[in-house]
Amino acid sequence: MHISKFIIRNFRNFESADFNFKEGVNTIIGENGSGKTNFFYALRLMLDDTLPRYMGFGERDFNRNLGNWQGHWIILTTHFSELDLSEESQALSIHACGQLDTEEEKPKGSYILCFRPKSHIRQELYEYSQKEDKDKSGLENILSQINITDYETVYLCRGYLNFSKDDIYKSYVGDFENIIFPNPNEQQKQKYGDYLPREINLYNEISCTFIKALRDVASDLRSYSNNPLVRLLKDKGKSIEIETQNDLVDSINELNSSIASLNEVIDIQKGIDDSLKQAVGTTYAPNIEIRAELPNKMDKLFQSLRLWVGDSDDEDRGKISELSLGGANLIFLSLKLLEYEKIKTDKVANVLLIEEPEAHIHTHIQKTLFDNLHQHNTQIFVSTHSTQISSVSKISSVNILSREDKKSVVFNPSYDLDDNEIVRIERYLDAVRSDLLFAKGVLLVEGDAEQILIPVIFKRVFGLSLDEIGVSLINIGSTGFKNIARIFHQDRVNRRCSIITDFDESFISLPINKDDDNPEQKKARNSQKSGVERKDNLDIFCEKNMCIKPFFAKNTFEVDMLLESNAYEFKNIVHEVYKTKSKIKESKSNLDSEDVEVSGREVLKLATTKKKGWFALLVAEEVNVNTGVPDYILSAIAWSSPHINSASKVKAVRYRLENVHFTAELLEEDIELIKIHSSFNSIESDEDLLIKFRDCFQEDPLTKLLNHYDS
């Protein structure tokens, strides 16, 4: 039995969320504030016996997007798959309601927590919704009278309604907009759920342990209730032979007697006795004796055992409190895994929740640890914002959390993908490329040159980094974009992904008859043909996917960069490619040529001679605030970052104003720059600043970028 789905409705930053899980290890990844901790807390409310069973919710536990929380419900639903034949499992089984899924060898079940208005409130809402003269003001009058004390917490089972769906929520909870509320006495229990039988206590049958990120391991290992070492030893204590136990007890009793009979101990005992009698007299003075109380019972003996540890390169051993935080966390996690494997296999299900294991654990250990977390009969949930852990996560076992419009949304990156597609994605993701799972927008590029130069250009031209606006740039390493781009889809990871590639239109003249091509022309013609085919294939691939869009350089990246009046940047690194003065002079002259056949040939020759990646590194050093940016790159960045806020745009405007020497050609009118700058300084509104900049500098790269956000 394992958790296959977890649904949250109206709880904290989750307005409506569907999590899908597999057996074994599941990963919940997401940025800070995306809801990872709230997800764990919601799951613990249902399964963790360290939290109160009928824990009350407060007003702030309702999702803020509701506006008015009064009348709404918080609903947490846990779905289980592959239930066994135990009484506890069958109490959850949806099949008991006649909903047998013939495709499943083992039944499914559900366990539901509802925080809802009490029955008299629900009845009042229903009765008002039946009135012909009902209106919004009347409904608001009823809702305004509801207090948090008018709510109840109930646990249900066997329900199969998905309350994350708005139509289901409105049908069974209420349509507040249209003032339609169901009759609480006529709801179909088979769909809604039954009360969990009183004799069934899931807390006793499902073992749930939460390992928080910044835990005090030393304190936990001193605790009897939280100490996995004690539990492991106690379990082993049952197998110690009685004769051996008796020998140990006799030895300890003898040791206790020896300690108590020491002259030093007897002297202290006599001194205390004399002092008491002098203070209160012999009539009222209690009799005292000092005894050694080393535990002489096996369970108490095991509690006295402590781990002594040392770092991997140190033979010395000390208390666990002396170990590094990372080492201590590794030890505790290992003990918990061993405890589940050795002791808790009699439970219906074992659930281990691990919050951000990267908090104190080294990068390489993160990957190794996560890769080896699979344990028999234990389902593990790991939350992380570590690219190391996400890189070794199975895409089919990943749920991505993201902040969107003041709420958290859940993406399932493997939804509706076949096994081969999933395998290709998992092979591709490594610690560098897996950051695309965390991004708000993605740029996929096909080569090292784009990977190196585009982030540098964006930073130096606009004063912003791609990371700052939540965009990840990923080098695919070829033109095989489809394998990775398919992750981005309205039903999977609902984030925009721009594919940046070359159209490879030939910039050299080609004969009408291809048979007349020389080797250079033949190569250019073949590239052009491939470019057309690439564009056609990508256009078809992206046609029905609202999350993917291709952007093409007219020629190639290097040539299109040069044609944006960037000869200066390329000329400055010619001496790194050629050593003779004549070659350097000739190359610079070619780069300055207005004939693209000349300049285009030269820039590609430089890139090929130096190798494109190294060439891009050299060019990156020369990129500056005046570097031109090809329009297809501006368009791709803007399309991938519709979420960019006004503050970032204003920051870019002020950066340009402070760093660019604007010429009259860039201005709408030929007026003095001093007047331009002084006029900008007097603007207080961000919106007015953006409008003023775009009006004055219509040909500036930033204006072109901002225009793309409007298109």
XYZ file of C-alpha atoms in Angstrom:
711
model
C 0.000 0.000 0.000
C 1.334 3.430 -0.928
C 0.140 7.000 -1.395
C -0.669 7.573 -5.064
C -2.240 11.030 -4.934
C -2.610 13.891 -2.483
C -5.138 16.643 -3.136
C -5.227 19.979 -1.307
C -8.048 22.471 -1.495
C -7.977 25.942 0.114
C -5.137 25.218 2.569
C -2.661 28.044 3.076
C -0.914 28.836 -0.227
C -2.668 25.958 -2.022
C -5.906 27.039 -3.629
C -6.172 23.817 -5.590
C -3.380 21.278 -5.959
C -2.985 17.716 -7.258
C 0.139 15.746 -6.297
C 0.826 12.395 -7.967
C 3.194 9.876 -6.391
C 4.857 6.532 -7.051
C 6.158 3.789 -4.802
C 9.642 4.368 -3.407
C 11.166 7.840 -3.502
C 9.189 10.921 -4.542
C 10.626 14.405 -4.908
C 8.873 17.722 -4.325
C 10.993 20.492 -5.765
C 10.412 24.198 -5.843
C 11.680 27.652 -5.116
C 11.641 29.210 -1.654
C 8.111 30.050 -0.572
C 6.520 27.715 -3.107
C 4.765 25.613 -0.456
C 7.036 22.625 0.226
C 6.745 23.002 4.007
C 2.972 23.518 3.829
C 2.645 20.373 1.716
C 4.480 18.350 4.340
C 2.380 19.840 7.118
C -0.859 19.042 5.280
C 0.206 15.410 4.786
C 1.311 15.148 8.410
C -2.090 16.396 9.600
C -3.520 13.171 8.225
C -0.795 10.651 9.000
C 1.600 11.864 11.696
C 0.646 10.788 15.230
C 2.900 13.477 16.736
C 0.302 16.066 15.681
C -3.118 16.301 17.393
C -5.743 14.300 15.520
C -8.526 16.880 15.731
C -6.316 19.878 15.315
C -8.223 23.072 14.721
C -7.559 25.351 11.792
C -7.424 29.120 11.945
C -8.594 31.835 9.621
C -5.074 32.233 8.203
C -5.030 28.557 7.206
C -7.515 29.335 4.425
C -6.072 30.223 1.041
C -5.948 34.002 0.656
C -7.246 33.935 -2.910
C -10.644 33.035 -1.488
C -10.978 36.607 -0.286
C -13.649 35.832 2.299
C -12.929 32.443 3.893
C -16.277 32.181 5.661
C -18.357 29.271 4.394
C -15.518 27.669 2.446
C -13.923 24.305 3.283
C -10.353 23.113 3.709
C -10.154 19.625 2.203
C -7.148 17.282 2.249
C -7.492 13.979 0.393
C -4.990 11.125 0.459
C -5.426 8.407 -2.158
C -3.843 4.994 -1.629
C -3.081 2.341 -4.218
C -2.483 -1.410 -3.980
C -4.365 -1.896 -0.727
C -3.884 -5.251 0.956
C -6.550 -7.346 2.669
C -6.024 -5.953 6.158
C -9.018 -4.555 8.013
C -7.490 -1.075 8.012
C -6.892 -1.096 4.275
C -10.378 -2.323 3.516
C -11.834 0.475 5.638
C -10.330 2.898 3.125
C -11.162 0.905 0.019
C -13.264 2.660 -2.587
C -14.247 -0.791 -3.861
C -16.438 -1.131 -0.802
C -18.657 1.460 -2.483
C -18.999 -0.627 -5.607
C -16.484 1.366 -7.629
C -14.316 -1.572 -8.630
C -11.642 -0.736 -11.149
C -11.207 -3.928 -13.130
C -7.850 -2.811 -14.517
C -6.340 -2.802 -11.024
C -5.148 -6.023 -9.424
C -5.407 -4.422 -5.989
C -8.004 -1.878 -4.843
C -7.610 1.846 -4.268
C -8.652 3.755 -1.211
C -8.996 7.274 0.118
C -8.703 9.114 3.426
C -10.147 12.626 3.646
C -9.840 15.471 6.145
C -12.522 18.157 5.938
C -12.540 21.371 7.902
C -16.032 22.599 7.194
C -18.920 24.602 8.677
C -21.055 22.631 11.090
C -24.296 21.118 9.839
C -26.579 23.951 10.940
C -24.498 26.460 8.941
C -24.533 24.239 5.857
C -28.276 23.787 6.257
C -28.794 27.540 6.519
C -26.771 28.135 3.337
C -28.786 25.477 1.504
C -32.120 26.913 2.618
C -31.137 30.424 1.586
C -30.030 29.183 -1.855
C -33.563 27.815 -2.386
C -35.179 31.237 -1.955
C -36.386 33.026 -5.071
C -35.306 36.431 -3.779
C -31.757 35.365 -2.889
C -29.011 37.851 -3.671
C -25.354 38.546 -2.924
C -26.058 40.884 -0.018
C -28.224 38.269 1.679
C -25.535 35.633 1.277
C -22.882 37.990 2.622
C -25.058 38.658 5.646
C -25.138 34.921 6.462
C -21.434 34.430 5.803
C -20.425 37.420 7.913
C -21.982 35.758 10.976
C -19.781 32.648 10.668
C -16.914 32.293 13.152
C -14.070 29.799 13.154
C -15.792 28.137 16.143
C -18.661 27.276 13.783
C -16.335 24.841 11.985
C -15.666 21.146 12.584
C -12.915 18.735 11.586
C -14.089 15.393 10.187
C -12.220 12.407 8.789
C -13.806 10.439 5.970
C -12.861 7.426 3.876
C -13.837 5.767 0.606
C -14.681 9.005 -1.168
C -13.497 9.450 -4.727
C -14.411 13.059 -5.503
C -11.546 15.290 -6.645
C -12.184 18.551 -4.836
C -9.357 20.263 -6.706
C -11.786 20.465 -9.631
C -13.894 23.610 -9.461
C -17.076 21.934 -10.720
C -16.808 19.234 -8.037
C -16.102 21.805 -5.315
C -19.045 23.950 -6.346
C -21.358 20.961 -6.547
C -20.541 19.460 -3.131
C -19.410 22.508 -1.148
C -21.191 25.380 -2.815
C -21.197 27.833 -5.686
C -20.715 31.133 -3.879
C -20.910 33.189 -7.060
C -24.284 31.857 -8.160
C -25.570 31.155 -4.616
C -26.135 27.432 -5.119
C -25.519 25.179 -2.114
C -26.191 21.432 -1.778
C -28.573 19.899 0.728
C -26.278 18.460 3.425
C -28.811 15.724 4.127
C -28.937 14.427 0.568
C -25.303 14.241 -0.472
C -24.237 10.920 -1.947
C -22.037 9.334 0.678
C -20.556 6.908 -1.821
C -18.927 9.787 -3.667
C -18.454 12.127 -0.745
C -17.071 9.599 1.724
C -18.045 7.725 4.881
C -16.968 8.433 8.415
C -13.928 6.356 9.354
C -15.041 3.491 11.637
C -14.279 4.254 15.285
C -12.423 0.983 15.752
C -9.958 1.900 12.976
C -7.083 4.176 13.944
C -4.833 4.850 10.979
C -2.232 6.447 13.226
C -1.571 2.986 14.645
C -1.328 1.367 11.226
C 0.519 3.947 9.132
C 3.931 4.946 10.377
C 4.849 8.520 9.444
C 8.112 10.227 10.417
C 9.020 13.795 9.541
C 12.710 14.685 9.339
C 12.918 18.448 9.263
C 15.742 20.322 7.560
C 17.426 21.992 10.538
C 16.883 19.344 13.176
C 18.763 19.067 16.478
C 20.099 15.557 15.976
C 21.913 15.430 19.324
C 18.670 16.287 21.137
C 16.664 13.686 19.203
C 19.198 10.998 20.022
C 18.925 11.851 23.724
C 15.139 11.548 23.554
C 13.471 8.226 24.259
C 10.470 8.818 22.020
C 12.356 10.205 18.986
C 15.482 8.083 19.170
C 15.645 5.489 16.372
C 18.774 3.958 17.946
C 16.815 3.066 21.103
C 14.044 1.504 19.044
C 16.494 -0.568 17.033
C 18.281 -1.762 20.180
C 15.021 -2.409 21.997
C 13.850 -4.582 19.141
C 17.112 -6.501 19.211
C 16.842 -6.839 22.995
C 13.962 -9.255 22.542
C 16.295 -11.789 20.942
C 18.898 -11.785 23.738
C 18.856 -15.073 25.606
C 17.420 -15.024 29.139
C 20.615 -16.464 30.574
C 22.656 -13.676 29.002
C 20.233 -11.065 30.286
C 20.444 -12.501 33.823
C 24.233 -12.462 33.741
C 24.203 -8.783 32.696
C 21.703 -7.873 35.422
C 23.719 -9.697 38.099
C 26.895 -7.906 36.990
C 25.190 -4.513 37.153
C 23.674 -5.227 40.595
C 27.111 -6.208 41.848
C 28.583 -3.016 40.339
C 25.878 -0.898 41.993
C 26.688 -2.479 45.371
C 30.418 -1.908 44.875
C 29.883 1.771 44.048
C 27.618 2.306 47.066
C 30.147 0.648 49.408
C 33.031 2.923 48.465
C 34.436 4.697 51.550
C 34.047 8.075 49.838
C 30.355 7.397 49.213
C 29.805 6.163 52.784
C 31.487 9.310 54.150
C 29.151 11.565 52.147
C 26.151 9.488 53.242
C 27.162 9.799 56.934
C 27.750 13.545 56.522
C 24.281 14.126 55.062
C 22.698 12.004 57.819
C 24.469 13.955 60.584
C 23.539 17.293 59.011
C 19.846 16.362 58.824
C 19.718 15.245 62.456
C 21.413 18.416 63.625
C 18.935 20.506 61.648
C 15.617 18.892 62.638
C 16.487 16.443 65.385
C 16.500 12.682 65.431
C 12.703 12.436 65.786
C 11.891 14.073 62.434
C 15.067 13.448 60.416
C 14.489 11.002 57.506
C 16.813 8.075 57.082
C 18.958 8.376 53.975
C 21.150 6.069 51.951
C 23.184 6.598 48.794
C 22.754 3.855 46.207
C 24.083 3.422 42.699
C 21.229 3.051 40.184
C 22.835 1.901 37.001
C 19.870 0.446 35.067
C 19.516 -3.309 35.496
C 16.715 -3.835 32.959
C 17.472 -4.453 29.317
C 15.303 -1.630 27.923
C 16.846 0.851 30.352
C 20.311 -0.427 29.552
C 19.793 0.182 25.851
C 18.661 3.734 26.584
C 22.035 4.384 28.165
C 23.888 3.487 24.969
C 25.171 6.418 22.914
C 26.670 6.762 19.462
C 30.276 7.872 19.405
C 31.274 9.121 16.002
C 34.075 10.708 14.043
C 34.596 12.208 10.599
C 35.545 9.874 7.754
C 39.209 10.872 7.795
C 39.599 10.831 11.587
C 40.047 7.695 13.696
C 39.134 9.573 16.888
C 35.575 9.182 18.179
C 33.506 11.687 20.135
C 29.925 12.554 21.045
C 27.556 13.206 18.169
C 27.224 16.831 19.289
C 30.888 17.273 18.321
C 30.265 16.094 14.754
C 29.497 18.436 11.864
C 25.809 19.208 11.248
C 25.929 17.380 7.930
C 27.464 14.288 9.458
C 24.945 14.273 12.300
C 22.041 14.556 9.861
C 23.405 11.710 7.762
C 23.626 9.487 10.834
C 20.087 10.291 11.939
C 18.689 9.706 8.453
C 20.512 6.366 8.200
C 19.125 5.302 11.592
C 15.581 6.179 10.502
C 15.908 4.198 7.284
C 17.270 1.203 9.187
C 14.458 1.517 11.733
C 11.832 1.365 8.988
C 13.517 -1.561 7.312
C 14.064 -3.631 10.466
C 11.177 -2.754 12.773
C 8.172 -1.135 11.124
C 7.489 -3.627 8.369
C 4.368 -4.769 10.248
C 2.647 -1.471 9.454
C 0.136 -1.122 6.648
C 2.349 1.632 5.214
C 5.581 3.345 6.229
C 5.985 6.982 5.203
C 9.173 9.004 5.609
C 9.078 12.771 4.997
C 12.514 14.365 4.538
C 12.659 18.141 4.340
C 15.522 19.633 2.314
C 18.292 17.099 3.040
C 20.713 19.453 1.285
C 20.563 21.841 4.270
C 23.763 20.436 5.785
C 24.882 17.790 3.299
C 27.692 18.122 0.770
C 26.844 18.211 -2.945
C 28.296 14.801 -3.846
C 26.745 13.159 -0.804
C 23.340 14.577 -1.767
C 23.366 12.724 -5.067
C 24.664 9.480 -3.589
C 22.267 9.597 -0.655
C 19.237 10.265 -2.804
C 20.174 7.608 -5.327
C 20.340 5.039 -2.519
C 17.216 6.029 -0.587
C 15.041 3.238 -1.941
C 13.917 1.071 0.949
C 11.661 -1.942 1.109
C 8.128 -1.193 2.284
C 8.847 2.509 2.807
C 7.536 5.396 0.726
C 9.812 8.423 0.928
C 8.976 12.042 0.184
C 11.887 14.464 -0.203
C 11.465 18.215 -0.595
C 14.345 20.109 -2.144
C 15.548 23.101 -4.083
C 18.846 21.356 -4.792
C 19.714 20.770 -8.441
C 21.940 17.909 -7.285
C 18.999 15.978 -5.886
C 16.603 16.924 -8.656
C 19.145 15.742 -11.241
C 18.949 12.157 -9.949
C 15.181 12.227 -9.400
C 12.968 10.172 -11.640
C 10.795 12.577 -13.624
C 7.850 10.241 -13.112
C 8.277 10.697 -9.334
C 8.718 14.473 -9.331
C 6.171 17.118 -8.414
C 7.203 20.717 -9.093
C 5.858 23.527 -6.936
C 5.800 27.094 -8.166
C 4.440 30.432 -6.996
C 1.832 31.905 -9.324
C -0.640 34.700 -8.636
C -0.202 34.536 -4.846
C -0.749 30.777 -4.744
C 1.179 27.564 -5.279
C 0.604 25.410 -8.323
C 1.750 21.835 -8.907
C 3.299 20.598 -12.140
C 3.668 16.910 -13.045
C 6.436 16.845 -15.680
C 5.809 13.260 -16.832
C 2.057 13.554 -17.378
C 0.939 11.810 -20.572
C 4.514 10.978 -21.675
C 5.407 7.449 -22.719
C 8.197 5.480 -21.046
C 10.751 6.138 -23.797
C 10.184 9.887 -23.639
C 10.583 9.839 -19.861
C 13.799 7.815 -20.051
C 15.358 10.246 -22.542
C 14.538 13.195 -20.290
C 15.946 11.485 -17.208
C 19.181 10.671 -18.997
C 19.548 14.266 -20.054
C 19.011 15.947 -16.710
C 22.200 16.536 -14.752
C 23.060 18.992 -12.007
C 23.480 21.832 -14.519
C 20.493 21.254 -16.729
C 18.049 20.244 -13.995
C 17.666 23.888 -12.998
C 15.107 24.132 -15.819
C 12.725 22.397 -13.392
C 12.967 25.387 -11.036
C 12.757 28.181 -13.615
C 9.830 30.490 -14.297
C 10.867 30.526 -17.954
C 13.376 28.615 -20.088
C 15.599 29.317 -23.088
C 16.828 26.236 -24.935
C 19.877 26.880 -27.139
C 21.791 24.564 -29.410
C 25.429 25.427 -28.790
C 28.174 26.663 -26.504
C 28.335 30.099 -28.135
C 24.727 30.927 -27.287
C 25.082 29.455 -23.791
C 28.109 31.642 -23.064
C 27.160 34.891 -24.771
C 23.410 35.363 -24.308
C 23.541 35.641 -20.468
C 26.537 38.002 -20.687
C 24.872 40.180 -23.317
C 21.651 40.400 -21.319
C 23.512 41.364 -18.154
C 25.786 43.997 -19.665
C 23.244 45.544 -22.009
C 20.285 45.672 -19.613
C 21.870 45.445 -16.163
C 19.779 42.375 -15.325
C 20.744 38.725 -15.131
C 18.597 35.961 -16.579
C 18.555 34.388 -13.100
C 17.220 37.650 -11.700
C 14.154 37.462 -13.937
C 13.697 33.737 -13.271
C 14.860 32.450 -16.666
C 17.163 29.444 -17.122
C 19.221 29.071 -20.265
C 19.977 25.446 -21.152
C 22.411 24.241 -23.782
C 20.909 21.221 -25.530
C 24.200 20.550 -27.288
C 22.528 19.819 -30.619
C 19.283 20.566 -32.402
C 17.409 17.738 -30.617
C 15.171 20.143 -28.741
C 12.073 17.980 -28.727
C 13.263 15.505 -26.081
C 13.488 18.203 -23.414
C 11.028 20.796 -24.692
C 8.126 18.353 -24.395
C 8.324 18.733 -20.580
C 6.848 22.192 -21.048
C 3.174 21.834 -21.716
C -0.042 23.168 -20.245
C -0.677 19.682 -18.773
C 2.870 19.171 -17.470
C 5.211 22.028 -16.546
C 3.109 25.039 -17.453
C 6.024 27.393 -18.070
C 7.084 29.120 -21.264
C 10.030 27.641 -23.106
C 11.746 29.409 -26.017
C 13.749 27.358 -28.490
C 16.596 29.443 -29.945
C 18.188 28.029 -33.075
C 19.509 28.968 -36.522
C 17.515 29.189 -39.722
C 20.841 28.989 -41.579
C 19.763 31.070 -44.575
C 22.778 31.372 -46.803
C 24.427 34.789 -46.735
C 26.600 33.923 -49.730
C 25.248 33.958 -53.249
C 24.181 30.580 -54.573
C 23.941 29.547 -58.239
C 20.471 28.870 -59.598
C 21.578 25.368 -60.499
C 22.904 23.502 -57.456
C 25.106 21.435 -59.743
C 27.190 24.572 -60.235
C 27.984 24.866 -56.508
C 31.557 24.972 -55.348
C 32.307 23.186 -52.009
C 31.565 26.319 -49.941
C 28.283 26.956 -51.757
C 27.289 23.301 -51.498
C 27.820 23.388 -47.747
C 25.816 26.631 -47.438
C 22.988 25.208 -49.577
C 22.796 22.040 -47.457
C 22.738 24.087 -44.255
C 19.984 26.259 -45.662
C 17.960 23.180 -46.588
C 18.442 21.752 -43.110
C 17.399 25.073 -41.617
C 14.120 25.062 -43.544
C 13.424 21.482 -42.466
C 14.293 22.316 -38.868
C 11.896 25.247 -38.874
C 9.085 23.201 -40.407
C 9.552 20.399 -37.868
C 9.692 22.758 -34.889
C 6.675 24.720 -36.081
C 4.657 21.500 -36.261
C 6.003 20.310 -32.891
C 5.032 23.565 -31.184
C 1.768 24.103 -33.020
C -0.623 22.804 -30.332
C 1.588 23.492 -27.346
C 1.013 26.904 -25.784
C 4.202 26.617 -23.720
C 6.796 26.220 -26.499
C 7.795 28.618 -29.243
C 10.785 28.552 -31.639
C 12.907 31.616 -32.464
C 15.328 31.597 -35.379
C 18.478 33.496 -36.258
C 18.186 34.491 -39.915
C 21.645 33.112 -40.628
C 23.654 31.827 -37.683
C 24.146 33.214 -34.176
C 27.617 34.657 -34.878
C 26.604 36.262 -38.170
C 23.415 37.749 -36.739
C 25.395 39.135 -33.808
C 27.877 40.780 -36.170
C 25.100 42.340 -38.222
C 23.811 44.165 -35.116
C 26.685 46.657 -35.511
C 28.935 44.532 -33.300
C 32.093 44.578 -35.427
C 33.858 46.364 -32.556
C 33.485 43.381 -30.181
C 34.783 40.913 -32.763
C 37.655 43.078 -33.958
C 38.955 43.379 -30.398
C 39.715 39.656 -30.192
C 41.177 39.114 -33.677
C 44.686 39.229 -32.204
C 43.761 36.164 -30.107
C 43.171 34.212 -33.312
C 45.842 35.591 -35.674
C 49.385 36.587 -34.755
C 50.699 38.338 -37.888
C 49.905 42.019 -38.367
C 48.804 41.477 -41.942
C 46.306 38.782 -40.981
C 44.954 40.874 -38.113
C 44.560 43.915 -40.356
C 42.865 41.895 -43.087
C 40.467 40.249 -40.626
C 39.437 43.568 -39.080
C 38.875 45.039 -42.513
C 36.661 42.109 -43.468
C 34.627 42.452 -40.279
C 33.989 46.102 -41.079
C 32.744 45.296 -44.550
C 29.143 46.191 -45.338
C 29.007 43.175 -47.611
C 27.683 40.291 -45.474
C 29.391 37.779 -47.752
C 32.692 39.250 -46.650
C 31.975 40.000 -42.995
C 29.894 36.850 -42.455
C 32.591 34.632 -43.883
C 35.176 36.296 -41.662
C 33.292 35.948 -38.373
C 32.571 32.267 -39.042
C 36.190 31.717 -40.003
C 37.300 33.236 -36.706
C 34.830 31.116 -34.745
C 35.835 27.925 -36.538
C 39.547 28.572 -36.167
C 39.325 29.230 -32.447
C 36.486 26.737 -31.853
C 33.096 28.280 -31.180
C 33.072 27.847 -27.410
C 36.505 29.432 -26.871
C 35.700 32.119 -29.403
C 32.518 32.990 -27.491
C 34.483 33.273 -24.246
C 36.791 35.821 -25.884
C 33.901 37.800 -27.340
C 32.149 37.759 -23.937
C 35.006 39.809 -22.489
C 34.306 42.554 -25.037
C 30.525 42.697 -24.628
C 29.438 46.046 -23.208
C 26.404 48.235 -22.646
C 26.427 49.326 -26.302
C 26.496 45.828 -27.768
C 23.638 45.201 -30.161
C 21.202 42.367 -29.519
C 19.568 40.437 -32.381
C 15.803 40.840 -32.362
C 15.082 37.098 -32.317
C 16.961 36.826 -29.004
C 15.068 39.776 -27.528
C 11.817 38.204 -28.642
C 12.736 34.803 -27.181
C 13.679 36.279 -23.798
C 10.514 38.374 -23.611
C 8.294 35.442 -24.549
C 9.865 33.249 -21.840
C 9.485 35.857 -19.124
C 5.939 37.280 -19.228
C 6.119 37.208 -15.424
C 8.808 39.930 -15.306
C 7.758 42.696 -12.933
C 7.794 46.455 -13.324
C 10.677 46.823 -10.851
C 12.994 44.827 -13.132
C 12.024 46.901 -16.164
C 12.617 50.135 -14.263
C 15.980 48.863 -13.049
C 16.976 48.235 -16.678
C 15.831 51.734 -17.683
C 17.877 53.406 -14.975
C 20.869 51.233 -15.842
C 20.668 52.313 -19.478
C 20.292 55.972 -18.571
C 23.327 55.842 -16.306
C 25.626 53.853 -18.587
C 24.771 54.525 -22.231
C 26.038 57.581 -24.125
C 22.913 58.221 -26.153
C 23.368 59.844 -29.531
C 20.919 62.043 -31.370
C 20.122 59.173 -33.749
C 18.578 57.228 -30.854
C 16.350 60.107 -29.817
C 12.956 61.004 -31.189
C 14.037 64.627 -31.298
C 17.484 66.170 -31.500
C 17.631 67.719 -28.043
C 20.413 67.989 -25.524
C 21.154 64.864 -23.461
C 21.440 66.910 -20.290
C 17.815 67.929 -20.655
C 16.831 64.318 -21.304
C 18.507 63.063 -18.122
C 17.155 65.858 -15.970
C 13.664 65.199 -17.226
C 13.957 61.519 -16.299
C 15.188 62.308 -12.806
C 12.019 64.231 -12.059
C 9.738 61.272 -12.878
C 8.423 59.462 -9.805
C 5.982 56.959 -11.330
C 7.506 53.726 -12.664
C 4.903 53.557 -15.393
C 5.634 57.132 -16.509
C 9.361 56.388 -16.513
C 8.905 53.401 -18.803
C 6.645 55.371 -21.163
C 9.080 58.307 -21.295
C 12.052 56.067 -22.035
C 10.284 54.233 -24.838
C 9.108 57.500 -26.383
C 12.558 59.100 -26.275
C 14.679 56.074 -27.232
C 12.629 54.199 -29.764
C 15.624 52.432 -31.321
C 17.255 51.421 -28.050
C 17.561 47.630 -27.445
C 15.651 47.983 -24.180
C 12.737 49.686 -25.941
C 12.698 46.841 -28.466
C 12.713 44.316 -25.621
C 9.887 46.098 -23.820
C 7.901 46.266 -27.048
C 8.096 42.471 -27.286
C 6.376 42.152 -23.901
C 3.445 44.056 -25.382
C 3.208 42.020 -28.561
